[in-house]
Coordinates of C-alpha atoms and ligand atoms in Angstrom, one line a residue:
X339 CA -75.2 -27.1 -85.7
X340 CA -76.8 -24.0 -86.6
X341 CA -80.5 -22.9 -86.0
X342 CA -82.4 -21.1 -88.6
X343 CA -85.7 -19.0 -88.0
X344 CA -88.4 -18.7 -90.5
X345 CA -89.4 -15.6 -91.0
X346 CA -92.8 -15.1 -89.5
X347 CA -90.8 -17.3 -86.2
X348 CA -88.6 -14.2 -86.3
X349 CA -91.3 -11.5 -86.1
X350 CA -93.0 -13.3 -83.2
X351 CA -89.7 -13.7 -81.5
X352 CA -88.8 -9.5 -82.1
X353 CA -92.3 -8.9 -80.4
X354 CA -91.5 -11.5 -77.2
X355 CA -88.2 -9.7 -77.0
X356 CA -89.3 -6.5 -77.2
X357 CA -92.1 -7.3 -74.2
X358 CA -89.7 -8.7 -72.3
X359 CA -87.7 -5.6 -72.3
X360 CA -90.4 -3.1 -71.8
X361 CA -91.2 -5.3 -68.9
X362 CA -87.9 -5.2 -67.3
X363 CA -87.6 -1.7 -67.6
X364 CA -90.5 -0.9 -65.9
X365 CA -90.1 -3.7 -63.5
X366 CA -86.8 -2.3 -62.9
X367 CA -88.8 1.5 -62.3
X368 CA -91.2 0.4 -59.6
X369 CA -88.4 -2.0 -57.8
X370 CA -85.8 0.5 -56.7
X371 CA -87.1 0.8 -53.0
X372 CA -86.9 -3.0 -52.7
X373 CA -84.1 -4.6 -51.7
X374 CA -81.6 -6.4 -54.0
X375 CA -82.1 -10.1 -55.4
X376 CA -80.0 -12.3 -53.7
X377 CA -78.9 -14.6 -56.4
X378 CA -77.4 -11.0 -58.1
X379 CA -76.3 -9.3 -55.6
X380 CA -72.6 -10.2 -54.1
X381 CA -72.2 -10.7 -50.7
X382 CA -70.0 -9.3 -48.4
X383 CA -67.6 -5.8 -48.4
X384 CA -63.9 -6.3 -48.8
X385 CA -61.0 -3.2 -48.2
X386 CA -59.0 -3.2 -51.7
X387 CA -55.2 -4.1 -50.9
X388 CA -53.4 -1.5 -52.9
X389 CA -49.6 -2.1 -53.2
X390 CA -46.7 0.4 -54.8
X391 CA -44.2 -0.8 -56.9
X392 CA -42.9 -3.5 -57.7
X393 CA -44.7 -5.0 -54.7
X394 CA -48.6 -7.0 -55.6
X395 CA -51.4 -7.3 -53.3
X396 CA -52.2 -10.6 -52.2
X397 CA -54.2 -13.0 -54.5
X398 CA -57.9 -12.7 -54.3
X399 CA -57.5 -17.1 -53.9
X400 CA -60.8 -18.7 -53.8
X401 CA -63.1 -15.8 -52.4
X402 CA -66.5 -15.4 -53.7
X403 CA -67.0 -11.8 -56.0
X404 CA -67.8 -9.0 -53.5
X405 CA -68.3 -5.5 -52.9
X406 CA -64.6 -4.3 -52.7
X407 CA -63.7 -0.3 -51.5
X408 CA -61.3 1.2 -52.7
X409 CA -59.5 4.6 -52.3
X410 CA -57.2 6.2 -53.9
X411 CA -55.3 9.6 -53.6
X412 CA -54.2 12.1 -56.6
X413 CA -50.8 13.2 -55.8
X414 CA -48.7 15.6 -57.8
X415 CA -44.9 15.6 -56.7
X416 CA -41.6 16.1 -57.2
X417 CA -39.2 13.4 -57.5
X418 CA -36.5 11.7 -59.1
X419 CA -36.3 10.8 -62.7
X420 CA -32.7 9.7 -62.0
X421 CA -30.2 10.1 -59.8
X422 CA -29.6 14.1 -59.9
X423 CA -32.7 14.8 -62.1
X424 CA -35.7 15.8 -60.9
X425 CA -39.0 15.8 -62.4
X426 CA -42.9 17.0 -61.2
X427 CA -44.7 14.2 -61.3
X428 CA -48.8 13.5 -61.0
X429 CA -49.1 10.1 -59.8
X430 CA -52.0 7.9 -58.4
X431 CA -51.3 7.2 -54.9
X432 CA -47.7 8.5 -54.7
X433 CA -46.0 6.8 -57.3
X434 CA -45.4 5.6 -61.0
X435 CA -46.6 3.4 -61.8
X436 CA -49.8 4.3 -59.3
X437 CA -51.2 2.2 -56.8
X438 CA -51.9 -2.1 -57.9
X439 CA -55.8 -2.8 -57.8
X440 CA -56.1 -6.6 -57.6
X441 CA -60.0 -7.5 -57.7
X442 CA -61.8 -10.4 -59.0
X443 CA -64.3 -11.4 -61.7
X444 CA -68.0 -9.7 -60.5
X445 CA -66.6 -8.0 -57.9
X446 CA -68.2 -4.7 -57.4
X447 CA -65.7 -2.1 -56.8
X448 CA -66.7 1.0 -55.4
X449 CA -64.4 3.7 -56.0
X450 CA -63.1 7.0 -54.3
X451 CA -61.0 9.1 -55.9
X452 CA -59.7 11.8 -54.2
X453 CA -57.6 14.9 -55.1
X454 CA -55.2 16.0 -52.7
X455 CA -55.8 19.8 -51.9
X456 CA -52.0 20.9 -52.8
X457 CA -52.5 19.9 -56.0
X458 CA -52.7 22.3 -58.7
X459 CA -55.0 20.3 -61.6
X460 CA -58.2 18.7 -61.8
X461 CA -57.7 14.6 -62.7
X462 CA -60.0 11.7 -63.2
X463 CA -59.5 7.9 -64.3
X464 CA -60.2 5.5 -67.1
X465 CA -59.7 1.8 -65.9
X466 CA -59.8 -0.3 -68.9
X467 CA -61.4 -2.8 -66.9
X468 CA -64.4 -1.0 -67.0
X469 CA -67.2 -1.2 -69.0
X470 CA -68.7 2.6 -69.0
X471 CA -68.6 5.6 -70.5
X472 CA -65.1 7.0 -70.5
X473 CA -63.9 3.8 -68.4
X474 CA -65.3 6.1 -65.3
X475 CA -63.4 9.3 -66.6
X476 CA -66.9 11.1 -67.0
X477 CA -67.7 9.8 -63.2
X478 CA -64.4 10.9 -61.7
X479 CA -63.5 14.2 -62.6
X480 CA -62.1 15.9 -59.3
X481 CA -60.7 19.0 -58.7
X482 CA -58.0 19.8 -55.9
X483 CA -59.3 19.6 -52.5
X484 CA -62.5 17.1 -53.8
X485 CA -63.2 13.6 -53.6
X486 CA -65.8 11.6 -56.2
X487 CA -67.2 7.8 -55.9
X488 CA -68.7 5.7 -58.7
X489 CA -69.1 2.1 -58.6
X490 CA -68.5 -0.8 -61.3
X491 CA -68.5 -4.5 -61.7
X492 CA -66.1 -6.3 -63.1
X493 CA -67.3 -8.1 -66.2
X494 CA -63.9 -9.2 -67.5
X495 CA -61.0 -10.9 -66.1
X496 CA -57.8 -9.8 -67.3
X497 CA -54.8 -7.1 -66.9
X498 CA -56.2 -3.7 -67.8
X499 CA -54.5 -0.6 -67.4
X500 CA -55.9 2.6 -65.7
X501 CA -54.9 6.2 -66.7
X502 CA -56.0 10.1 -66.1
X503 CA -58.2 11.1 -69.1
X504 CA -58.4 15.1 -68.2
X505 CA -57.8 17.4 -70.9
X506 CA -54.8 17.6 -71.9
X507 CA -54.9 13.9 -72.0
X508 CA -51.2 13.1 -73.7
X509 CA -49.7 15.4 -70.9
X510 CA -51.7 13.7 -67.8
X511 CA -50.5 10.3 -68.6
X512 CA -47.0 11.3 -69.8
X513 CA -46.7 13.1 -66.3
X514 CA -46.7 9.3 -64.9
X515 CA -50.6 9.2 -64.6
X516 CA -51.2 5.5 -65.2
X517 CA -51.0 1.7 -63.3
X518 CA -52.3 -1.4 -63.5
X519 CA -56.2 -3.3 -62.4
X520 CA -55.8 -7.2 -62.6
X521 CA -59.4 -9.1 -62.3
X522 CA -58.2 -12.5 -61.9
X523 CA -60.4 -15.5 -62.7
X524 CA -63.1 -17.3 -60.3
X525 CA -60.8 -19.0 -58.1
X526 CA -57.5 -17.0 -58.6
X527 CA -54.8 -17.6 -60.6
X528 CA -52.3 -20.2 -60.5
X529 CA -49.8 -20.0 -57.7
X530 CA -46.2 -18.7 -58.1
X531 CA -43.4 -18.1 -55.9
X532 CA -42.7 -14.5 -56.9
X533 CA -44.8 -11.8 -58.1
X534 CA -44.3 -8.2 -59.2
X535 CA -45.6 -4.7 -60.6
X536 CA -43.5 -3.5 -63.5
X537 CA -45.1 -0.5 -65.6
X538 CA -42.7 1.3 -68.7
X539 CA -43.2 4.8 -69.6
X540 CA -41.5 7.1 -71.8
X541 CA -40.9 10.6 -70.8
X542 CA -40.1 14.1 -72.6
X543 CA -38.1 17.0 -70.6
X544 CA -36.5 20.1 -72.0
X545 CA -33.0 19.0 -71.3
X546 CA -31.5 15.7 -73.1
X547 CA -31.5 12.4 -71.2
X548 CA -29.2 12.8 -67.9
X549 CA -28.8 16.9 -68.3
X550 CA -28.8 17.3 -64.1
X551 CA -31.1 19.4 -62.1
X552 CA -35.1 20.5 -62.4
X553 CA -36.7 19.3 -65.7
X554 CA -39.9 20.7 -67.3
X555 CA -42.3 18.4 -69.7
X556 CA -41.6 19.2 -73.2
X557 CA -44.8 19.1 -75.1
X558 CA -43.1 19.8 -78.4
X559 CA -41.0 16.2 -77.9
X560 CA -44.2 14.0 -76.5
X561 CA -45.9 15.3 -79.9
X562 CA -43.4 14.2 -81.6
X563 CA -42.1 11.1 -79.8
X564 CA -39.1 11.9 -79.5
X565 CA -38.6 10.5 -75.7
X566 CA -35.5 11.5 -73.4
X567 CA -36.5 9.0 -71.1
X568 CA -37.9 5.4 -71.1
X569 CA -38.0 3.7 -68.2
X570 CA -39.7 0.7 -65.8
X571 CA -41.2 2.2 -62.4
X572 CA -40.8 5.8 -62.9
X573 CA -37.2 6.4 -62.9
X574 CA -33.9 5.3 -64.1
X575 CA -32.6 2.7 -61.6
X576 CA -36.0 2.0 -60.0
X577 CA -34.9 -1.9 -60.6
X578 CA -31.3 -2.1 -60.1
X579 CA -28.8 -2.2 -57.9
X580 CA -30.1 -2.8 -54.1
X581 CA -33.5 -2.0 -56.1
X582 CA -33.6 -5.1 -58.5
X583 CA -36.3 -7.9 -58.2
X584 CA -35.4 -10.5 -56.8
X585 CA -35.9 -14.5 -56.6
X586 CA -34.1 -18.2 -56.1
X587 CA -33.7 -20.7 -58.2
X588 CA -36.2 -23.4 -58.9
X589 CA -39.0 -20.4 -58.3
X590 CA -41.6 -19.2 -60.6
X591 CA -41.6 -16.1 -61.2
X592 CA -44.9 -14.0 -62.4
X593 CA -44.4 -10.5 -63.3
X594 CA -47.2 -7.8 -64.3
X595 CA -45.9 -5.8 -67.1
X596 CA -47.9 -2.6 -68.2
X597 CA -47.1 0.1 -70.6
X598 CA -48.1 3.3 -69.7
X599 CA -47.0 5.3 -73.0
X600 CA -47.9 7.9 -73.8
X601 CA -46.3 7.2 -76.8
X602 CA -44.0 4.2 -77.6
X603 CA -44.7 0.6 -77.3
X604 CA -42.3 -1.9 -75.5
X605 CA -40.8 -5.6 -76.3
X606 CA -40.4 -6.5 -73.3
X607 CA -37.8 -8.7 -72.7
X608 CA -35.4 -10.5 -70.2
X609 CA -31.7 -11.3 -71.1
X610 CA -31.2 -14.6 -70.4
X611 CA -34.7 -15.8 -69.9
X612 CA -37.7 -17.3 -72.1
X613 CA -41.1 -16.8 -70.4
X614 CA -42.6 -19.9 -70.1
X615 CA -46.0 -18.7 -70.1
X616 CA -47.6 -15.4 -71.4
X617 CA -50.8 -14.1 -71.2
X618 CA -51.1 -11.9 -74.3
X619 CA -51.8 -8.1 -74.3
X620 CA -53.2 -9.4 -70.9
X621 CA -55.7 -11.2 -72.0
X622 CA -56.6 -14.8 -72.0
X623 CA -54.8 -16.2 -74.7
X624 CA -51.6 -17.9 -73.3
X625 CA -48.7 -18.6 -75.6
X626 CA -45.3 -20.4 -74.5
X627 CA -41.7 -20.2 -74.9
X628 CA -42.1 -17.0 -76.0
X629 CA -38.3 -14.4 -76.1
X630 CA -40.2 -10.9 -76.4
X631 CA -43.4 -9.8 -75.9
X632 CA -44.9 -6.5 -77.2
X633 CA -46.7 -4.8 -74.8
X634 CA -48.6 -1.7 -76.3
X635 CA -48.8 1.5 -74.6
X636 CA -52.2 1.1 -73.1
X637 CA -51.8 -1.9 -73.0
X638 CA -49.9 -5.2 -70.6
X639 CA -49.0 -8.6 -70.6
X640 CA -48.6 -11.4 -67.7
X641 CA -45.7 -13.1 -67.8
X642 CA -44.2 -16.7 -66.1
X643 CA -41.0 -18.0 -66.1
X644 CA -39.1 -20.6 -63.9
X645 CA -35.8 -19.4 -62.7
X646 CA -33.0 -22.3 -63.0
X647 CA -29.6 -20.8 -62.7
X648 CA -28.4 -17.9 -60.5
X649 CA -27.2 -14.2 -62.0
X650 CA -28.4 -11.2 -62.5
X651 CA -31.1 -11.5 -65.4
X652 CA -31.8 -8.1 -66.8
X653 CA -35.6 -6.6 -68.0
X654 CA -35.3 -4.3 -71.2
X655 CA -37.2 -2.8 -74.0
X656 CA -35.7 -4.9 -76.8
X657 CA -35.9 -1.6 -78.9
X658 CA -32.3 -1.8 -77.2
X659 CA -31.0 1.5 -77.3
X660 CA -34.0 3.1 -75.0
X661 CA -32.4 0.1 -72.6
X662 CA -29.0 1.1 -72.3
X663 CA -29.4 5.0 -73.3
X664 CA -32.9 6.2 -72.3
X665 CA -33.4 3.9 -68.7
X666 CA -35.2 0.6 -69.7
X667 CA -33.2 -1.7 -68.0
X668 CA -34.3 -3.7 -64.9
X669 CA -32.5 -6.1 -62.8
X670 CA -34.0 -9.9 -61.9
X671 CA -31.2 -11.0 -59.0
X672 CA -31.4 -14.9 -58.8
X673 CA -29.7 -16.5 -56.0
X674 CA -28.9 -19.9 -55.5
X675 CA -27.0 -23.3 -56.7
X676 CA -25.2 -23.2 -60.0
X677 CA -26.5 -26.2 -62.6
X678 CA -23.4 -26.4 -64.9
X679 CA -25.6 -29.1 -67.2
X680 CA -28.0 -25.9 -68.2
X681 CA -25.2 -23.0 -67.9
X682 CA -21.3 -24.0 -68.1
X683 CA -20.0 -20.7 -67.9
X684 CA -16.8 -19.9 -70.1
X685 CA -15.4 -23.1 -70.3
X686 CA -12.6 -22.1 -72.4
X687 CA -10.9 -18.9 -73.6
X688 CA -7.7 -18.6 -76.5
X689 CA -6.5 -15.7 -78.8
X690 CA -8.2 -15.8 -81.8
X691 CA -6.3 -12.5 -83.8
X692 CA -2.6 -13.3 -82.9
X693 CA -1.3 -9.7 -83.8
X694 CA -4.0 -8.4 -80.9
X695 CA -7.1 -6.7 -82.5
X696 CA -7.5 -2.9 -83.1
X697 CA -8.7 -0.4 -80.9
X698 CA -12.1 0.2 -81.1
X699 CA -13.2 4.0 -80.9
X700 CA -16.6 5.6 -80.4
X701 CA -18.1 8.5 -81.6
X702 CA -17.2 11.8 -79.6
X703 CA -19.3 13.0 -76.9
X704 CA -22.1 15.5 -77.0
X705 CA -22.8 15.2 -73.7
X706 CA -24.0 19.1 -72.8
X707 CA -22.9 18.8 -69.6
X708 CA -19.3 18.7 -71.3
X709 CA -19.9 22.5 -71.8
X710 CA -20.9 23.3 -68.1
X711 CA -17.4 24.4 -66.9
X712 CA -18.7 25.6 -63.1
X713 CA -16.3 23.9 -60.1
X714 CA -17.8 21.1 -58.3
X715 CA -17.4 20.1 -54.9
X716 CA -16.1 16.5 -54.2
X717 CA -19.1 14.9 -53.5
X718 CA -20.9 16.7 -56.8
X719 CA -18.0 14.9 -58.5
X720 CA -18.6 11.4 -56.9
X721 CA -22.9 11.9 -57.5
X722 CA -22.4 12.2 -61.0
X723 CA -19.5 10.1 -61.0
X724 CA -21.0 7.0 -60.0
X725 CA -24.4 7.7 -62.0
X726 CA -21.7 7.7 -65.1
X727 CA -20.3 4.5 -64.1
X728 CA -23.4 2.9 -63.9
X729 CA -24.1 4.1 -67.2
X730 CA -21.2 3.2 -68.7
X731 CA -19.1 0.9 -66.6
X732 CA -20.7 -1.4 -64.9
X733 CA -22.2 -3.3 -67.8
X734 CA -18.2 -5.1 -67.5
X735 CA -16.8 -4.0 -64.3
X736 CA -19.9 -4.4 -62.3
X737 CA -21.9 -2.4 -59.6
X738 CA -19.6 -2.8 -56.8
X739 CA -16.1 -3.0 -58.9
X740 CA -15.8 -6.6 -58.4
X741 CA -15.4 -7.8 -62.5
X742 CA -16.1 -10.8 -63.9
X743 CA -13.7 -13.2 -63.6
X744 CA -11.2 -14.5 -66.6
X745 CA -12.9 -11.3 -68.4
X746 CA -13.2 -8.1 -67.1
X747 CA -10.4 -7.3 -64.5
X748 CA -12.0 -5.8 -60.8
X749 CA -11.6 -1.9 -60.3
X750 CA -12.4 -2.6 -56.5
X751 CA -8.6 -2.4 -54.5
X752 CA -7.1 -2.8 -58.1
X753 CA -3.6 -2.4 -57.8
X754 CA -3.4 -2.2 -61.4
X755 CA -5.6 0.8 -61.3
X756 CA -3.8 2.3 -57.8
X757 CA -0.3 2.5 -58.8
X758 CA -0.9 4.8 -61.8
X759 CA -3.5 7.3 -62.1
X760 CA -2.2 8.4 -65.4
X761 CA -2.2 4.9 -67.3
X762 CA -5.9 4.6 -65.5
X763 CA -7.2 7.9 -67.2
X764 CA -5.6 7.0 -70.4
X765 CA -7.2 3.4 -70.1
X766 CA -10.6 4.8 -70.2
X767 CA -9.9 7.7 -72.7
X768 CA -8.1 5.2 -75.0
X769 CA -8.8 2.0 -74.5
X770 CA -6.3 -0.8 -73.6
X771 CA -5.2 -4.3 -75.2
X772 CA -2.9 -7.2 -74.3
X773 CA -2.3 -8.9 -71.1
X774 CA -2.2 -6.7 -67.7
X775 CA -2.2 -8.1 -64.4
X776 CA -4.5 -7.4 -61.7
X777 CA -4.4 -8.2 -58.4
X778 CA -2.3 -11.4 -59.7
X779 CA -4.2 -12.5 -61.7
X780 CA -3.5 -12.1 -65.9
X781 CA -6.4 -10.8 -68.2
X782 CA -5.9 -10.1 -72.1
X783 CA -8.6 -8.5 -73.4
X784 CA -9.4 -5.4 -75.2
X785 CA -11.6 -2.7 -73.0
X786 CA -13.0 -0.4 -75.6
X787 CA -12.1 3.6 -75.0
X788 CA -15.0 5.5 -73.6
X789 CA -16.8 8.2 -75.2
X790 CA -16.9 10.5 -72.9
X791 CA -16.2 14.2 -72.0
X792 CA -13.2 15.2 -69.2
X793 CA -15.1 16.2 -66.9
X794 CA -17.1 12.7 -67.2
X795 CA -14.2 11.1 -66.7
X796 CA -12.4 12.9 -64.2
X797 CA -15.5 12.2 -61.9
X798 CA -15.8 9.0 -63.0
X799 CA -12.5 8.2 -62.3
X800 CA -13.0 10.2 -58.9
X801 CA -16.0 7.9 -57.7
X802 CA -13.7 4.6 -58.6
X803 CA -10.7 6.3 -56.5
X804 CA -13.0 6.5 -53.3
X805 CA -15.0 3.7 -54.1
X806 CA -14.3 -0.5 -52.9
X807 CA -11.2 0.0 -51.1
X808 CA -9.2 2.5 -53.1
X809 CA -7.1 5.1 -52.4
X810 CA -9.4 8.2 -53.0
X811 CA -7.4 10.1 -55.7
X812 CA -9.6 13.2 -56.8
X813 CA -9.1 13.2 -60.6
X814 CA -9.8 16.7 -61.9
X815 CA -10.9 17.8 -65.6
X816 CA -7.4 19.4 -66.2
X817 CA -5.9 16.3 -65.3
X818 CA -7.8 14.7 -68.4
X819 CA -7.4 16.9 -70.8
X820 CA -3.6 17.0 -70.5
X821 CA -3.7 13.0 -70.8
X822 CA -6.6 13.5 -74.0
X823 CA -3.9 15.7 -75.7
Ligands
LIG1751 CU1 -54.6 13.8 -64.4

């Protein structure tokens, strides 16, 4: 039903109105010495939990909307952007993504921002869950050495991200200057067994993606978009290995997602999982059963899922070659009782091309580091060696050598791989088809050859030699490049 006015009830209605407001205003004048309505004001301070990734401060449960202090500290640092590259980073709190704010509906959160005195820049920050001018940037503004405080209450519930928004903006937030403010419903959210922070970002540096040592921001590349990196937490590797999330089966898992940008947007994804439940763009709006969900810089999305089977479930940007070439790749580690009835496994494995197939071959490598002909020491050689294999190896030999069984033969105590060092190099130079055995067991398969440089695998094949039980052979470029030709 809708109501109409008449005209003249409209008129009378604009004048009540417009009373009312004059009223308030003045009201509002002569009222600041006196104290606070009760039925507006909230009741009760509470110290803001703020949690680093991937952790999450506890949930705000059934508390009543309060006064909540927070503080948080500018910090511009150097760390790693992957193992062996370094990077300066201007972070909130210490990290990338910055510190988790977990507040609730009408909460009124008093903020201090401080600026540590080591720093070199002014910063300031825009939380999207703000309603105000600049999202608090024209409040916050700090220089080195200062500290600001503004207030706000939160009118919205939802997932908002929070970024710097000083001049240059693009750079401050490329530099990793952006996390995540969830202001969860009266009465919490639902309850879940797991929860976690996880915040992409793509980043620009003069040297291509894995060129080694102390890399600069390359402002020509973030205008263009042309990432080198794009990665989850601030740094290649932030959730694998003895990193990765983790969980059991039959939990629910609820993980956080933001998108810091600058630039590119992410479809989020996890191989091998369908979220049950996703709050879109962070919002309210839940859809189900949903593969991939875009989460647009600026921008985030909540995401549920049940875990039902064990293995390692793996977090990507769908936009799959910033996954397995530019760092977006996370790790989910489930542990716990298989349920053949909603995974068999392989149950059954035959030769389908008789005469064996071909050989496949990749495109040469341009890795620069190819061209860097300076000796290295052995444990240089193992460093990169292993970041290599993780890159390139462990997607079928897995992290610690072990395989997969029936498919991908172990490298750890491999006696296949220990009693020739020549057939080994040529293996991953080449390729190799038709049944081996390994460790007594028979495998025939085809391992692709490996597009890669010598002196990528020479250290490569180093880091196998001294890693999971082998015999430590040192495998130098020379070595390679006699076997290449
Ligand atoms: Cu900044």
């Amino acid at each position: 039903m809708k109501n109409y006015l008449t005209p003249q009830k409209r008129t009378s209605l604009f004048f009540i109105l417009l009373g009312l407001l004059l009223w308030s205003c003045n009201s509002v004048e002569t009222k600041t010495t006196a104290p606070a309505e009760p039925s507006m004001a909230v009741k009760g301070t509470v110290m803001a939990e703020l949690t680093h990734p991937p952790k999450v401060p506890q949930p705000v449960g059934d508390r009543t909307a309060k006064v909540m202090k927070l503080s948080m500290e500018v910090v511009e640092k150097e760390s790693e952007m992957m193992d062996g590259v370094t990077y300066t980073f201007w972070t909130f709190g210490g990290s990338v993504p910055g510190q988790f704010i977990r507040t609730r509906v009408g909460d009124e959160v008093e903020f201090t921002l401080k600026n540590h005195p080591d720093n070199k820049l002014p910063h300031n920050i825009d939380l999207h869950a703000v309603t105000g001018p600049g999202g608090g940037a024209t409040s916050s503004f700090v220089a080195p050495g200062h500290e600001v405080t503004f207030s706000f209450k939160t009118l919205n519930e939802g997932l908002y991200v929070y970024h710097c928004a000083t001049a240059p903006v693009g750079m401050h937030v490329a530099n990793g200057m952006y996390g995540l403010i969830l202001v969860e419903p009266a009465g919490g959210l639902p309850p879940v067994d797991r929860e976690y922070y996880v915040v992409q970002g793509d980043f620009y540096t003069k040297g291509e993606y894995g060129d080694r040592g102390r890399q600069p921001f390359d402002m020509k590349k973030a205008i263009d978009e042309d990432a080198d990196y794009v990665v989850f937490n601030g740094k290649v590797g932030a959730l694998t290995g003895d990193n990765a999330l983790t969980a059991n089966v039959g939990e629910t898992v609820r993980i956080f997602v933001g998108n810091g940008g600058p630039n590119l947007v992410s479809s989020f994804h996890v191989i091998g999982e369908i979220f049950d439940r996703v709050n879109i763009e962070g919002g309210d709006m839940i859809n189900e059963n949903v593969q991939t969900t875009l989460v647009p810089a600026g921008g985030s999305a909540i995401v549920e899922f049940k875990v039902d089977v064990p293995g390692t479930f793996i977090l990507v940007d769908h936009s799959i070659f910033r996954a397995f070439n530019k760092g977006a790749l996370g790790m989910l580690k489930v542990n716990g009782e298989e349920d053949k009835k909603i995974y068999s496994g392989k149950i059954q494995e035959g030769i389908y091309q008789p005469e064996g197939g071909t050989v496949q071959t990749m495109p040469e490598s341009t890795s620069a580091e190819a061209s860097q002909k300076t000796a290295k020491t052995l444990a240089q050689q193992l460093e990169h060696g292993k970041q290599k294999y993780m890159e390139t190896c462990f997607a079928c030999h897995q992290a610690e050598g072990q395989g997969i069984a029936g498919a991908f033969p172990p490298l750890a105590k491999s006696d296949f791989l220990n009693a020739d060092v020549k057939r080994a190099i040529s293996t991953v130079l080449k390729g190799l088809s038709g049944e081996i055995t390994v460790n007594g067991d028979t495998y025939n398969s085809i391992m692709p050859a490996q597009a890669l440089s010598d002196e990528e695998v020479a250290d490569i094949m180093t880091y196998v030699y001294h890693s999971w039980g082998n015999k430590k052979t040192v495998v130098s470029e020379a070595q390679v490049k006699a076997i290449r030709n």
